[in-house]
PDB file of C-alpha atoms in Angstrom:
ATOM      1  CA  MET A   1      32.482-129.284 136.987  1.00 94.00           C
ATOM      2  CA  LYS A   2      31.264-127.091 134.113  1.00 97.00           C
ATOM      3  CA  TYR A   3      30.359-123.815 134.021  1.00 98.00           C
ATOM      4  CA  ALA A   4      28.234-122.125 131.407  1.00 98.00           C
ATOM      5  CA  ILE A   5      29.111-118.641 131.294  1.00 98.00           C
ATOM      6  CA  LEU A   6      26.992-115.828 130.023  1.00 98.00           C
ATOM      7  CA  GLY A   7      26.778-112.136 130.519  1.00 94.00           C
ATOM      8  CA  ASP A   8      25.734-108.614 128.918  1.00 98.00           C
ATOM      9  CA  ILE A   9      22.257-109.890 128.192  1.00 98.00           C
ATOM     10  CA  HIS A  10      20.529-105.847 128.755  1.00 98.00           C
ATOM     11  CA  SER A  11      17.176-107.347 128.771  1.00 98.00           C
ATOM     12  CA  ALA A  12      17.055-109.256 125.396  1.00 98.00           C
ATOM     13  CA  LYS A  13      14.890-111.565 126.146  1.00 98.00           C
ATOM     14  CA  GLU A  14      14.944-113.375 122.870  1.00 98.00           C
ATOM     15  CA  ASP A  15      18.614-113.476 122.636  1.00 98.00           C
ATOM     16  CA  LEU A  16      18.650-114.949 126.351  1.00 98.00           C
ATOM     17  CA  GLU A  17      16.239-117.908 125.457  1.00 98.00           C
ATOM     18  CA  LYS A  18      18.337-119.136 122.241  1.00 98.00           C
ATOM     19  CA  VAL A  19      21.329-119.174 124.451  1.00 98.00           C
ATOM     20  CA  LEU A  20      19.691-121.128 127.347  1.00 98.00           C
ATOM     21  CA  ALA A  21      18.473-123.790 124.808  1.00 98.00           C
ATOM     22  CA  ASN A  22      22.001-123.825 123.228  1.00 98.00           C
ATOM     23  CA  ILE A  23      23.245-124.268 126.779  1.00 98.00           C
ATOM     24  CA  THR A  24      20.610-127.187 127.845  1.00 98.00           C
ATOM     25  CA  GLU A  25      21.887-129.136 124.114  1.00 98.00           C
ATOM     26  CA  ILE A  26      25.315-128.715 124.131  1.00 97.00           C
ATOM     27  CA  ALA A  27      26.193-128.740 128.139  1.00 97.00           C
ATOM     28  CA  PRO A  28      23.211-129.448 130.586  1.00 97.00           C
ATOM     29  CA  GLU A  29      24.917-130.551 133.512  1.00 97.00           C
ATOM     30  CA  ALA A  30      26.821-127.043 133.240  1.00 98.00           C
ATOM     31  CA  ILE A  31      25.958-124.566 136.124  1.00 98.00           C
ATOM     32  CA  LYS A  32      25.150-121.271 134.594  1.00 98.00           C
ATOM     33  CA  ILE A  33      26.955-117.991 135.767  1.00 98.00           C
ATOM     34  CA  GLY A  34      25.968-114.337 135.128  1.00 98.00           C
ATOM     35  CA  LEU A  35      28.654-111.979 134.415  1.00 97.00           C
ATOM     36  CA  GLY A  36      26.156-108.942 134.745  1.00 97.00           C
ATOM     37  CA  ASP A  37      24.293-106.404 132.860  1.00 98.00           C
ATOM     38  CA  LEU A  38      21.497-108.681 132.917  1.00 98.00           C
ATOM     39  CA  PHE A  39      19.046-105.665 132.632  1.00 98.00           C
ATOM     40  CA  GLU A  40      19.046-102.616 130.392  1.00 98.00           C
ATOM     41  CA  CYS A  41      18.849 -99.037 132.183  1.00 97.00           C
ATOM     42  CA  THR A  42      16.891 -96.549 129.314  1.00 95.00           C
ATOM     43  CA  ILE A  43      18.824 -93.906 131.289  1.00 92.00           C
ATOM     44  CA  SER A  44      22.273 -93.098 130.456  1.00 90.00           C
ATOM     45  CA  LYS A  45      25.270 -92.197 132.916  1.00 85.00           C
ATOM     46  CA  ARG A  46      24.971 -88.939 131.261  1.00 87.00           C
ATOM     47  CA  ASN A  47      21.517 -88.065 131.911  1.00 83.00           C
ATOM     48  CA  ILE A  48      21.110 -88.909 135.734  1.00 84.00           C
ATOM     49  CA  PRO A  49      18.795 -87.260 137.363  1.00 81.00           C
ATOM     50  CA  ASN A  50      19.308 -85.479 140.653  1.00 84.00           C
ATOM     51  CA  GLU A  51      15.753 -86.704 142.176  1.00 87.00           C
ATOM     52  CA  LYS A  52      15.257 -90.642 142.127  1.00 92.00           C
ATOM     53  CA  PHE A  53      12.637 -92.344 140.157  1.00 94.00           C
ATOM     54  CA  THR A  54       9.995 -94.275 142.425  1.00 94.00           C
ATOM     55  CA  SER A  55       9.511 -97.019 139.651  1.00 95.00           C
ATOM     56  CA  LEU A  56      12.182 -99.298 138.006  1.00 96.00           C
ATOM     57  CA  ALA A  57       9.733 -99.611 134.772  1.00 94.00           C
ATOM     58  CA  GLU A  58      10.802 -95.961 134.311  1.00 94.00           C
ATOM     59  CA  VAL A  59      14.515 -96.981 133.911  1.00 96.00           C
ATOM     60  CA  MET A  60      15.126-100.103 132.646  1.00 97.00           C
ATOM     61  CA  LEU A  61      13.333-102.713 129.835  1.00 97.00           C
ATOM     62  CA  ILE A  62      11.896-105.501 131.492  1.00 96.00           C
ATOM     63  CA  PRO A  63      10.251-107.765 128.971  1.00 97.00           C
ATOM     64  CA  LYS A  64       7.316-109.770 130.027  1.00 97.00           C
ATOM     65  CA  GLY A  65       8.906-113.371 131.277  1.00 97.00           C
ATOM     66  CA  PHE A  66      12.238-112.074 131.462  1.00 98.00           C
ATOM     67  CA  THR A  67      13.068-111.884 135.085  1.00 97.00           C
ATOM     68  CA  GLU A  68      11.935-115.608 134.964  1.00 97.00           C
ATOM     69  CA  LEU A  69      14.817-116.730 132.789  1.00 98.00           C
ATOM     70  CA  LEU A  70      17.220-115.139 135.352  1.00 98.00           C
ATOM     71  CA  THR A  71      17.459-118.191 137.093  1.00 97.00           C
ATOM     72  CA  PHE A  72      21.578-118.220 137.911  1.00 97.00           C
ATOM     73  CA  GLU A  73      23.719-116.810 140.252  1.00 98.00           C
ATOM     74  CA  SER A  74      25.246-113.473 138.591  1.00 98.00           C
ATOM     75  CA  VAL A  75      27.800-110.810 139.541  1.00 98.00           C
ATOM     76  CA  GLN A  76      26.201-107.216 139.403  1.00 98.00           C
ATOM     77  CA  GLY A  77      27.296-104.934 135.971  1.00 97.00           C
ATOM     78  CA  ASN A  78      27.377-101.081 135.909  1.00 97.00           C
ATOM     79  CA  GLN A  79      23.924-101.533 133.920  1.00 97.00           C
ATOM     80  CA  GLU A  80      22.495-102.784 137.871  1.00 98.00           C
ATOM     81  CA  GLU A  81      24.715-100.441 139.399  1.00 96.00           C
ATOM     82  CA  ARG A  82      23.223 -97.195 137.643  1.00 96.00           C
ATOM     83  CA  ILE A  83      19.643 -98.798 138.193  1.00 97.00           C
ATOM     84  CA  LEU A  84      19.885 -98.857 142.054  1.00 96.00           C
ATOM     85  CA  MET A  85      21.986 -95.339 142.259  1.00 94.00           C
ATOM     86  CA  ILE A  86      18.613 -93.834 140.348  1.00 95.00           C
ATOM     87  CA  THR A  87      15.948 -95.587 141.739  1.00 95.00           C
ATOM     88  CA  GLU A  88      14.246 -95.497 145.086  1.00 94.00           C
ATOM     89  CA  THR A  89      11.753 -98.121 145.359  1.00 94.00           C
ATOM     90  CA  GLU A  90      11.006-101.467 147.746  1.00 94.00           C
ATOM     91  CA  ASP A  91      10.210-103.105 144.710  1.00 96.00           C
ATOM     92  CA  PRO A  92      11.215-106.641 145.383  1.00 97.00           C
ATOM     93  CA  LEU A  93      13.109-106.743 142.176  1.00 97.00           C
ATOM     94  CA  ARG A  94      15.157-104.065 143.409  1.00 97.00           C
ATOM     95  CA  GLU A  95      16.058-106.030 146.306  1.00 96.00           C
ATOM     96  CA  LYS A  96      17.495-108.884 144.248  1.00 97.00           C
ATOM     97  CA  ILE A  97      19.656-106.585 142.005  1.00 97.00           C
ATOM     98  CA  LYS A  98      20.816-105.070 144.934  1.00 97.00           C
ATOM     99  CA  MET A  99      22.228-108.322 146.545  1.00 97.00           C
ATOM    100  CA  LEU A 100      24.307-109.651 143.331  1.00 98.00           C
ATOM    101  CA  PRO A 101      27.611-109.624 143.813  1.00 98.00           C
ATOM    102  CA  GLU A 102      30.689-107.692 142.530  1.00 97.00           C
ATOM    103  CA  THR A 103      32.437-110.713 142.096  1.00 97.00           C
ATOM    104  CA  ILE A 104      31.791-115.012 142.040  1.00 97.00           C
ATOM    105  CA  GLU A 105      34.456-117.334 142.945  1.00 96.00           C
ATOM    106  CA  LEU A 106      34.647-120.406 140.995  1.00 94.00           C
ATOM    107  CA  GLY A 107      37.313-122.334 142.667  1.00 88.00           C
ATOM    108  CA  HIS A 108      40.503-120.422 141.953  1.00 91.00           C
ATOM    109  CA  ALA A 109      38.751-118.443 139.085  1.00 96.00           C
ATOM    110  CA  GLN A 110      36.878-115.685 139.436  1.00 97.00           C
ATOM    111  CA  VAL A 111      33.950-113.960 137.767  1.00 98.00           C
ATOM    112  CA  ILE A 112      33.180-109.798 137.525  1.00 97.00           C
ATOM    113  CA  HIS A 113      31.677-107.970 135.245  1.00 97.00           C
ATOM    114  CA  GLY A 114      34.968-106.047 134.352  1.00 95.00           C
ATOM    115  CA  HIS A 115      33.703-102.492 134.771  1.00 96.00           C
ATOM    116  CA  GLN A 116      35.632-101.680 137.850  1.00 94.00           C
ATOM    117  CA  TRP A 117      38.922-101.953 135.452  1.00 92.00           C
ATOM    118  CA  ALA A 118      40.497 -98.946 133.393  1.00 89.00           C
ATOM    119  CA  TRP A 119      39.037 -98.790 129.897  1.00 91.00           C
ATOM    120  CA  GLY A 120      39.726 -96.521 127.037  1.00 90.00           C
ATOM    121  CA  GLY A 121      41.701 -95.772 123.894  1.00 87.00           C
ATOM    122  CA  ASP A 122      40.421 -95.753 120.324  1.00 85.00           C
ATOM    123  CA  PRO A 123      39.227 -98.366 119.790  1.00 84.00           C
ATOM    124  CA  TRP A 124      37.662 -98.849 123.126  1.00 86.00           C
ATOM    125  CA  GLN A 125      39.141-101.610 125.297  1.00 87.00           C
ATOM    126  CA  LEU A 126      40.394-102.883 128.408  1.00 90.00           C
ATOM    127  CA  ILE A 127      43.840-100.633 129.548  1.00 89.00           C
ATOM    128  CA  HIS A 128      44.019-102.559 133.116  1.00 88.00           C
ATOM    129  CA  ALA A 129      42.736-104.782 134.834  1.00 90.00           C
ATOM    130  CA  ASP A 130      43.750-105.591 138.585  1.00 86.00           C
ATOM    131  CA  VAL A 131      43.438-109.150 139.219  1.00 89.00           C
ATOM    132  CA  ASN A 132      45.133-111.364 141.571  1.00 88.00           C
ATOM    133  CA  GLN A 133      43.440-114.835 140.277  1.00 91.00           C
ATOM    134  CA  SER A 134      43.339-116.644 137.347  1.00 94.00           C
ATOM    135  CA  PRO A 135      41.408-117.416 134.880  1.00 97.00           C
ATOM    136  CA  VAL A 136      39.513-114.320 135.435  1.00 97.00           C
ATOM    137  CA  PHE A 137      36.083-114.476 133.512  1.00 98.00           C
ATOM    138  CA  TYR A 138      34.827-111.040 132.981  1.00 97.00           C
ATOM    139  CA  GLY A 139      32.295-109.088 129.893  1.00 96.00           C
ATOM    140  CA  HIS A 140      31.309-105.260 129.482  1.00 95.00           C
ATOM    141  CA  SER A 141      33.079-104.328 126.179  1.00 94.00           C
ATOM    142  CA  HIS A 142      30.517-107.373 124.102  1.00 95.00           C
ATOM    143  CA  HIS A 143      33.719-108.601 122.643  1.00 93.00           C
ATOM    144  CA  SER A 144      34.998-112.318 122.921  1.00 96.00           C
ATOM    145  CA  GLU A 145      38.844-112.196 123.438  1.00 95.00           C
ATOM    146  CA  LEU A 146      41.059-114.345 125.948  1.00 96.00           C
ATOM    147  CA  PHE A 147      44.195-112.890 127.105  1.00 95.00           C
ATOM    148  CA  ILE A 148      47.043-115.356 127.763  1.00 95.00           C
ATOM    149  CA  ASP A 149      50.271-113.742 129.591  1.00 93.00           C
ATOM    150  CA  ASP A 150      49.112-110.402 128.289  1.00 89.00           C
ATOM    151  CA  VAL A 151      49.119-111.509 124.861  1.00 93.00           C
ATOM    152  CA  ARG A 152      45.440-111.133 123.129  1.00 93.00           C
ATOM    153  CA  ILE A 153      43.826-114.134 120.968  1.00 93.00           C
ATOM    154  CA  THR A 154      40.964-113.456 118.933  1.00 92.00           C
ATOM    155  CA  PRO A 155      39.307-117.108 119.820  1.00 95.00           C
ATOM    156  CA  GLU A 156      37.528-119.648 117.454  1.00 97.00           C
ATOM    157  CA  PHE A 157      34.255-120.793 118.430  1.00 97.00           C
ATOM    158  CA  GLY A 158      33.811-124.216 119.272  1.00 97.00           C
ATOM    159  CA  VAL A 159      37.533-124.971 120.048  1.00 97.00           C
ATOM    160  CA  PRO A 160      39.111-125.506 123.562  1.00 97.00           C
ATOM    161  CA  TYR A 161      41.641-123.445 125.225  1.00 97.00           C
ATOM    162  CA  ASP A 162      43.926-124.215 127.890  1.00 96.00           C
ATOM    163  CA  VAL A 163      43.456-121.298 130.937  1.00 97.00           C
ATOM    164  CA  SER A 164      45.731-123.157 133.552  1.00 94.00           C
ATOM    165  CA  GLY A 165      48.349-120.524 133.742  1.00 91.00           C
ATOM    166  CA  PRO A 166      48.634-117.939 136.165  1.00 93.00           C
ATOM    167  CA  ASN A 167      47.890-114.657 133.847  1.00 94.00           C
ATOM    168  CA  VAL A 168      44.620-115.387 132.082  1.00 97.00           C
ATOM    169  CA  LEU A 169      41.866-113.510 131.376  1.00 97.00           C
ATOM    170  CA  VAL A 170      38.390-114.311 129.650  1.00 97.00           C
ATOM    171  CA  ASN A 171      36.194-111.966 128.043  1.00 97.00           C
ATOM    172  CA  VAL A 172      32.853-114.256 127.577  1.00 97.00           C
ATOM    173  CA  GLY A 173      31.228-111.877 124.882  1.00 96.00           C
ATOM    174  CA  ALA A 174      27.669-110.715 124.935  1.00 98.00           C
ATOM    175  CA  VAL A 175      24.141-112.643 124.993  1.00 98.00           C
ATOM    176  CA  VAL A 176      22.344-109.518 123.582  1.00 98.00           C
ATOM    177  CA  LYS A 177      22.512-109.635 119.628  1.00 97.00           C
ATOM    178  CA  ASP A 178      25.925-111.732 119.571  1.00 98.00           C
ATOM    179  CA  GLN A 179      23.951-114.778 121.422  1.00 98.00           C
ATOM    180  CA  GLU A 180      27.722-115.574 122.606  1.00 98.00           C
ATOM    181  CA  TRP A 181      28.431-117.828 125.850  1.00 98.00           C
ATOM    182  CA  LEU A 182      31.376-119.915 127.344  1.00 98.00           C
ATOM    183  CA  LEU A 183      31.993-123.006 128.489  1.00 98.00           C
ATOM    184  CA  TYR A 184      34.396-123.513 131.422  1.00 98.00           C
ATOM    185  CA  ASP A 185      35.441-126.871 132.196  1.00 97.00           C
ATOM    186  CA  VAL A 186      37.264-127.217 135.514  1.00 96.00           C
ATOM    187  CA  ALA A 187      38.387-130.534 135.502  1.00 95.00           C
ATOM    188  CA  GLU A 188      40.563-130.131 132.184  1.00 96.00           C
ATOM    189  CA  GLN A 189      41.259-126.171 132.650  1.00 96.00           C
ATOM    190  CA  THR A 190      39.649-125.241 129.116  1.00 97.00           C
ATOM    191  CA  VAL A 191      37.245-122.573 128.048  1.00 98.00           C
ATOM    192  CA  CYS A 192      35.634-122.892 125.093  1.00 98.00           C
ATOM    193  CA  PHE A 193      33.509-120.049 123.441  1.00 98.00           C
ATOM    194  CA  MET A 194      30.449-120.561 121.891  1.00 98.00           C
ATOM    195  CA  LYS A 195      27.816-118.719 119.840  1.00 98.00           C
ATOM    196  CA  VAL A 196      24.033-119.807 119.082  1.00 97.00           C
TER     197      VAL A 196
END
């Protein structure tokens, strides 16, 4: 079984269309899985008001035809968390966002957005990930990287990497601007970082 993992879309419809077309061309049989931050919240975490917004259009970017592209299962990212926190509406889209899980299990592997972990430093980066599985796929930083036994690897695109070890973290990269995604081959226990 193969999975096409993509995330950090941030309402970038054109970038998503290109990534989806690339997935269809390279791995049409792959099951698509989202890493969260599907949408872009237009209210920053520093400017959260006391009162709730009653319209999703007031707090997020929703390009025409964008939601129709989101046909795949996804976890919830920090953008979706913020949208839920600052809105109060019976809009069906809000209910769909609310139903997104925090994690998805892919056999013994796990998918999570990653904002739940400790981030910081200069440059801003992952400080500590609280995980019990391997491999774990995440996003959040918009930066493709691979950690095997705490050793950081800057991956090459189109090259398979073995992720069969007991301590593997895989940052998939971002759809928005970078048009990146990842192909995970469960049988081979490999990942291949992809870029349109």
